[in-house]
Amino acid sequence: MQSGRIEHRKAMSLAGRLEPPDRPLTSEVVSIENISSQGAQVVTHQNWAPHEHVILMDLIGDFRVEAEVIYCQRLRDDAYVAGLKFASPVGQQFIGA
């Protein structure tokens, strides 16, 4: 039985925006730490709940994808790391691979 990721993620440090689809005014700027066509890991200041649905966007382009929070763990007092699984795979042009 296979465990872990099925696809390598590309390491990066890119500013993005994370928001619940039903509350766009509560969006926050996040740091996208790594990404693949299937998901991403972001550093956030909110403690997102597993299975919560969110939208991840970059700040300077046209990348926008619906995702599900898989995990959210505290890094330090003011930051969390969240793993996101995209609702559908994104193309390589969006992840710079």
mmCIF file of C-alpha atoms in Angstrom:
data_model
loop_
_atom_site.group_PDB
_atom_site.id
_atom_site.type_symbol
_atom_site.label_atom_id
_atom_site.label_comp_id
_atom_site.label_asym_id
_atom_site.label_seq_id
_atom_site.Cartn_x
_atom_site.Cartn_y
_atom_site.Cartn_z
ATOM 1 C CA MET A 1 0.000 0.000 0.000
ATOM 2 C CA GLN A 2 1.340 3.403 -0.992
ATOM 3 C CA SER A 3 1.533 6.224 1.518
ATOM 4 C CA GLY A 4 2.477 9.891 1.201
ATOM 5 C CA ARG A 5 2.424 11.978 -1.952
ATOM 6 C CA ILE A 6 2.123 10.428 -5.379
ATOM 7 C CA GLU A 7 3.759 13.409 -7.073
ATOM 8 C CA HIS A 8 6.819 15.502 -6.184
ATOM 9 C CA ARG A 9 6.075 19.078 -5.150
ATOM 10 C CA LYS A 10 8.115 22.010 -6.418
ATOM 11 C CA ALA A 11 9.628 24.094 -3.607
ATOM 12 C CA MET A 12 9.023 27.828 -3.861
ATOM 13 C CA SER A 13 8.247 30.906 -1.844
ATOM 14 C CA LEU A 14 5.437 32.774 -3.528
ATOM 15 C CA ALA A 15 2.843 35.108 -2.055
ATOM 16 C CA GLY A 16 -0.718 33.984 -2.513
ATOM 17 C CA ARG A 17 -4.193 34.529 -1.159
ATOM 18 C CA LEU A 18 -6.331 31.961 0.653
ATOM 19 C CA GLU A 19 -10.040 32.428 1.245
ATOM 20 C CA PRO A 20 -13.183 30.468 2.026
ATOM 21 C CA PRO A 21 -15.368 30.409 -1.120
ATOM 22 C CA ASP A 22 -18.376 31.767 0.779
ATOM 23 C CA ARG A 23 -16.468 34.565 2.609
ATOM 24 C CA PRO A 24 -14.120 36.367 0.178
ATOM 25 C CA LEU A 25 -13.797 39.347 2.535
ATOM 26 C CA THR A 26 -11.996 37.103 5.039
ATOM 27 C CA SER A 27 -9.147 36.227 2.693
ATOM 28 C CA GLU A 28 -5.553 36.388 3.893
ATOM 29 C CA VAL A 29 -2.148 36.645 2.286
ATOM 30 C CA VAL A 30 -0.217 33.370 2.604
ATOM 31 C CA SER A 31 3.169 32.055 1.545
ATOM 32 C CA ILE A 32 2.978 29.154 -0.914
ATOM 33 C CA GLU A 33 5.885 26.916 0.136
ATOM 34 C CA ASN A 34 5.515 24.092 -2.368
ATOM 35 C CA ILE A 35 3.112 23.044 -5.079
ATOM 36 C CA SER A 36 2.277 20.237 -7.492
ATOM 37 C CA SER A 37 -0.578 19.674 -9.914
ATOM 38 C CA GLN A 38 -2.476 17.947 -7.069
ATOM 39 C CA GLY A 39 -1.966 20.293 -4.121
ATOM 40 C CA ALA A 40 0.128 22.787 -2.200
ATOM 41 C CA GLN A 41 1.518 23.618 1.209
ATOM 42 C CA VAL A 42 1.036 27.151 2.510
ATOM 43 C CA VAL A 43 2.058 29.113 5.582
ATOM 44 C CA THR A 44 -0.951 30.922 7.023
ATOM 45 C CA HIS A 45 -1.904 32.937 10.098
ATOM 46 C CA GLN A 46 -5.245 31.152 10.508
ATOM 47 C CA ASN A 47 -5.916 27.710 11.897
ATOM 48 C CA TRP A 48 -7.918 26.201 9.023
ATOM 49 C CA ALA A 49 -10.013 23.131 9.799
ATOM 50 C CA PRO A 50 -9.417 19.821 7.990
ATOM 51 C CA HIS A 51 -11.948 19.302 5.159
ATOM 52 C CA GLU A 52 -12.619 23.055 4.983
ATOM 53 C CA HIS A 53 -12.955 24.235 1.393
ATOM 54 C CA VAL A 54 -10.844 27.194 0.299
ATOM 55 C CA ILE A 55 -9.708 29.016 -2.810
ATOM 56 C CA LEU A 56 -5.969 29.504 -3.386
ATOM 57 C CA MET A 57 -4.846 32.333 -5.677
ATOM 58 C CA ASP A 58 -1.568 33.970 -6.534
ATOM 59 C CA LEU A 59 -1.284 37.721 -6.113
ATOM 60 C CA ILE A 60 0.117 38.671 -9.504
ATOM 61 C CA GLY A 61 -1.304 36.260 -12.063
ATOM 62 C CA ASP A 62 -4.386 34.325 -12.972
ATOM 63 C CA PHE A 63 -3.846 31.221 -10.829
ATOM 64 C CA ARG A 64 -7.037 30.338 -8.935
ATOM 65 C CA VAL A 65 -7.940 26.866 -7.704
ATOM 66 C CA GLU A 66 -10.469 25.361 -5.329
ATOM 67 C CA ALA A 67 -8.925 23.146 -2.658
ATOM 68 C CA GLU A 68 -9.632 21.170 0.494
ATOM 69 C CA VAL A 69 -7.596 21.605 3.659
ATOM 70 C CA ILE A 70 -6.024 18.218 4.477
ATOM 71 C CA TYR A 71 -4.095 19.303 7.563
ATOM 72 C CA CYS A 72 -3.203 22.464 9.450
ATOM 73 C CA GLN A 73 -0.418 22.397 12.046
ATOM 74 C CA ARG A 74 0.980 25.153 14.248
ATOM 75 C CA LEU A 75 4.476 26.345 13.287
ATOM 76 C CA ARG A 76 4.774 28.990 15.999
ATOM 77 C CA ASP A 77 2.436 31.317 17.902
ATOM 78 C CA ASP A 78 1.502 33.374 14.857
ATOM 79 C CA ALA A 79 1.713 30.860 11.995
ATOM 80 C CA TYR A 80 0.392 27.537 10.753
ATOM 81 C CA VAL A 81 1.319 25.277 7.876
ATOM 82 C CA ALA A 82 -1.605 23.926 5.864
ATOM 83 C CA GLY A 83 -1.670 21.149 3.286
ATOM 84 C CA LEU A 84 -4.164 21.660 0.481
ATOM 85 C CA LYS A 85 -5.536 19.146 -2.020
ATOM 86 C CA PHE A 86 -6.812 20.716 -5.221
ATOM 87 C CA ALA A 87 -10.359 19.887 -6.324
ATOM 88 C CA SER A 88 -8.963 19.147 -9.777
ATOM 89 C CA PRO A 89 -5.358 18.977 -11.042
ATOM 90 C CA VAL A 90 -3.810 22.208 -12.282
ATOM 91 C CA GLY A 91 -1.700 22.533 -15.402
ATOM 92 C CA GLN A 92 2.062 22.787 -15.411
ATOM 93 C CA GLN A 93 1.894 26.411 -16.639
ATOM 94 C CA PHE A 94 0.503 27.383 -13.224
ATOM 95 C CA ILE A 95 3.115 25.628 -11.128
ATOM 96 C CA GLY A 96 6.154 26.572 -13.175
ATOM 97 C CA ALA A 97 7.416 23.028 -13.666
#
